[in-house]
Amino acid sequence: MRHAIGIELNERKSGSGMVATDNIIFRETIAAFLTHYCKPAKPIDPENLLAFNGSGSAVEALGEMLAEPGDGFLIPAPFYGGFKSDLQMRFNVIAYPVTLSSEPAPGETVPFELTVERIEKAFNDAKKKGIAIRALLLCNPNNPFGCIYSDKLVKDCLQFAHKHKIHIIVDELYLLSIFHEGSSMNSVLSYTDIPDPERFHFIWGFSKDFAVSGFRCGVLYTQNKDLKAALYNTMYFQTVSTVTQHVLMNLIKDLDWVDRVYVPASHKRLRESNKIVCEFLQKADIPHLECKAGFFLWADFRKFLKSQTFEDEWELFEYFMDNKLYISPSVAFTCNEPGWFRIIFAEDPKILQIAMERLLKVVQKRREELSKHQNETKTQ
């Protein structure tokens, strides 16, 4: 077995039922890794780290522990669709959207801009509906936009949570995937002025930054002793295997290799792939938001809808599928504006080239069909 998986395992530990909270070496390795990349204002205590079988499991566990069924977590929308199932599927915690708009409101400068005013509005709307908001969940860098929140915005969100005595969860799953040259991000862990440490929780995972989604390992950092005690009682069902722990420890313990080899190579490939998609979208006259991090961009296909409805967005999604293209529609991200789609570009350039050439042909065919339909309608 050791030969088959290509690693050396301690015989006693690999055969035991040890969970990730028991393995101090694993947590110390993660603490060193996060210390290196997050530049924390205070030392990261390995005792405050909990590893789950995926970041989604960490979100689900926080939903279970911080809320009652029917309570809500505020999430800027559009948001990663998995958050809804993480919170609602088993514990019926509502993923309550902070609705953003493609048309900037007064005081906003870019499409889908997040502001504390919008968060406050969603909080009050939920309250009117009898939904008790227990937490604000931020994904930074953001999925599906690929944008990076400013320090000011994140700190304003921390103050908002403190003001309303709710928890705040900051998911930095794409921490090492900021590929845009000249762009950077300060991790929330680097802030010296977090107003309510007991209600602040941080999530990071291996799946995106290291392209190992199948290994299932996400990390929660919390200083809340009561929360940790509660989580320890249920983590048996969400543990990370000892083999996975061993493999992932080996992956991140050589920080020099991660710094000098892995991250630069990852950023270079993401830049190249993003460029391919952006150039094709420009050829096809399809607007999109600028992406600085992550593996995807948010593109505007509204002109290709028969009407501005979610039914016709789904029709367009199926049209793409019939033409062997899979891009995710806005409804999957709790967007309130039909016609936006998320395009993943983290793919082999040769495959990406084929996909974009196919997209170019498909949207041209769609244009012709819509034009013909409109002309026929006018003559009736």
Tab-separated table of C-alpha atoms in Angstrom, residues 197-333:
chain	number	residue	atom	x	y	z
A	197	PRO	CA	-12.328	38.110	17.733
A	198	GLU	CA	-14.773	35.651	19.326
A	199	ARG	CA	-17.224	36.190	16.467
A	200	PHE	CA	-14.613	36.192	13.699
A	201	HIS	CA	-13.871	32.973	11.785
A	202	PHE	CA	-11.485	32.324	8.887
A	203	ILE	CA	-11.629	29.593	6.235
A	204	TRP	CA	-8.981	28.432	3.785
A	205	GLY	CA	-8.679	25.201	1.834
A	206	PHE	CA	-6.285	23.240	-0.349
A	207	SER	CA	-8.709	22.475	-3.174
A	208	LYS	CA	-8.430	25.658	-5.242
A	209	ASP	CA	-4.954	27.087	-4.613
A	210	PHE	CA	-3.367	23.639	-5.019
A	211	ALA	CA	-5.856	22.152	-7.519
A	212	VAL	CA	-6.631	19.144	-5.299
A	213	SER	CA	-10.409	19.332	-4.901
A	214	GLY	CA	-10.664	15.558	-4.622
A	215	PHE	CA	-8.477	15.469	-1.518
A	216	ARG	CA	-11.206	17.196	0.503
A	217	CYS	CA	-9.511	19.378	3.101
A	218	GLY	CA	-10.592	22.792	4.348
A	219	VAL	CA	-9.344	24.645	7.400
A	220	LEU	CA	-11.261	26.725	9.929
A	221	TYR	CA	-9.471	29.148	12.240
A	222	THR	CA	-11.461	30.378	15.224
A	223	GLN	CA	-10.634	31.755	18.661
A	224	ASN	CA	-14.095	30.957	20.014
A	225	LYS	CA	-13.606	28.285	22.692
A	226	ASP	CA	-17.291	27.371	22.942
A	227	LEU	CA	-17.523	26.940	19.178
A	228	LYS	CA	-14.428	24.734	19.128
A	229	ALA	CA	-15.780	22.578	21.933
A	230	ALA	CA	-19.048	22.078	20.058
A	231	LEU	CA	-17.283	21.297	16.785
A	232	TYR	CA	-15.000	18.714	18.396
A	233	ASN	CA	-18.122	16.739	19.322
A	234	THR	CA	-19.283	16.438	15.704
A	235	MET	CA	-16.072	16.422	13.651
A	236	TYR	CA	-15.949	12.640	13.606
A	237	PHE	CA	-18.355	12.911	10.658
A	238	GLN	CA	-16.250	15.501	8.793
A	239	THR	CA	-12.705	14.360	9.381
A	240	VAL	CA	-9.731	14.312	7.011
A	241	SER	CA	-8.076	10.930	6.498
A	242	THR	CA	-4.577	10.432	7.887
A	243	VAL	CA	-3.278	9.631	4.401
A	244	THR	CA	-4.680	12.925	3.096
A	245	GLN	CA	-3.162	14.804	6.026
A	246	HIS	CA	0.232	13.282	5.300
A	247	VAL	CA	0.117	14.097	1.581
A	248	LEU	CA	-1.020	17.687	2.153
A	249	MET	CA	1.595	18.277	4.846
A	250	ASN	CA	4.279	17.288	2.360
A	251	LEU	CA	2.734	19.616	-0.209
A	252	ILE	CA	2.943	22.783	1.900
A	253	LYS	CA	5.853	22.261	4.271
A	254	ASP	CA	8.431	23.241	1.636
A	255	LEU	CA	7.530	26.923	1.596
A	256	ASP	CA	10.548	27.789	-0.537
A	257	TRP	CA	9.264	25.505	-3.330
A	258	VAL	CA	5.724	26.870	-2.998
A	259	ASP	CA	7.076	30.440	-3.191
A	260	ARG	CA	9.638	30.072	-5.950
A	261	VAL	CA	8.181	27.329	-8.136
A	262	TYR	CA	4.529	26.503	-7.567
A	263	VAL	CA	2.846	29.895	-7.076
A	264	PRO	CA	4.669	31.666	-9.954
A	265	ALA	CA	3.862	28.768	-12.306
A	266	SER	CA	0.223	28.764	-11.214
A	267	HIS	CA	-0.109	32.528	-11.692
A	268	LYS	CA	1.536	32.399	-15.120
A	269	ARG	CA	-0.833	29.686	-16.338
A	270	LEU	CA	-3.888	31.464	-14.938
A	271	ARG	CA	-2.854	34.715	-16.655
A	272	GLU	CA	-2.377	32.927	-19.973
A	273	SER	CA	-5.702	31.105	-19.749
A	274	ASN	CA	-7.558	34.231	-18.668
A	275	LYS	CA	-6.064	36.105	-21.620
A	276	ILE	CA	-7.285	33.450	-24.078
A	277	VAL	CA	-10.859	33.721	-22.808
A	278	CYS	CA	-10.843	37.534	-22.651
A	279	GLU	CA	-9.594	37.807	-26.242
A	280	PHE	CA	-12.303	35.483	-27.529
A	281	LEU	CA	-15.006	37.303	-25.571
A	282	GLN	CA	-13.812	40.557	-27.096
A	283	LYS	CA	-14.064	39.019	-30.587
A	284	ALA	CA	-17.583	37.873	-29.781
A	285	ASP	CA	-18.516	41.304	-28.350
A	286	ILE	CA	-19.425	39.788	-24.985
A	287	PRO	CA	-18.826	42.138	-22.018
A	288	HIS	CA	-17.350	40.729	-18.819
A	289	LEU	CA	-16.007	41.880	-15.478
A	290	GLU	CA	-12.256	42.144	-15.051
A	291	CYS	CA	-10.951	39.115	-13.171
A	292	LYS	CA	-7.902	39.435	-10.920
A	293	ALA	CA	-8.045	36.177	-8.972
A	294	GLY	CA	-9.534	32.719	-9.079
A	295	PHE	CA	-10.346	30.518	-12.052
A	296	PHE	CA	-13.370	32.174	-13.655
A	297	LEU	CA	-14.886	35.352	-14.997
A	298	TRP	CA	-18.403	36.776	-15.005
A	299	ALA	CA	-19.692	37.403	-18.527
A	300	ASP	CA	-22.778	39.201	-19.834
A	301	PHE	CA	-24.828	37.108	-22.292
A	302	ARG	CA	-28.059	39.091	-21.823
A	303	LYS	CA	-28.195	40.073	-25.490
A	304	PHE	CA	-28.528	36.378	-26.361
A	305	LEU	CA	-31.692	35.832	-24.317
A	306	LYS	CA	-35.032	35.701	-26.107
A	307	SER	CA	-36.432	37.676	-23.170
A	308	GLN	CA	-34.933	38.864	-19.901
A	309	THR	CA	-36.253	36.012	-17.771
A	310	PHE	CA	-34.682	33.135	-15.900
A	311	GLU	CA	-36.696	30.730	-18.037
A	312	ASP	CA	-34.962	32.068	-21.123
A	313	GLU	CA	-31.610	32.089	-19.343
A	314	TRP	CA	-32.100	28.362	-18.750
A	315	GLU	CA	-33.078	27.952	-22.405
A	316	LEU	CA	-29.756	29.602	-23.361
A	317	PHE	CA	-27.883	27.349	-20.924
A	318	GLU	CA	-29.440	24.292	-22.588
A	319	TYR	CA	-28.635	25.791	-25.999
A	320	PHE	CA	-24.971	25.938	-24.973
A	321	MET	CA	-25.161	22.376	-23.657
A	322	ASP	CA	-26.687	21.147	-26.925
A	323	ASN	CA	-23.662	22.686	-28.639
A	324	LYS	CA	-21.268	20.967	-26.210
A	325	LEU	CA	-20.444	23.987	-24.051
A	326	TYR	CA	-20.880	24.058	-20.295
A	327	ILE	CA	-20.891	27.470	-18.640
A	328	SER	CA	-22.860	28.139	-15.478
A	329	PRO	CA	-25.932	30.415	-15.578
A	330	SER	CA	-26.550	33.218	-13.095
A	331	VAL	CA	-29.424	31.364	-11.431
A	332	ALA	CA	-26.842	28.925	-10.032
A	333	PHE	CA	-25.296	31.846	-8.138
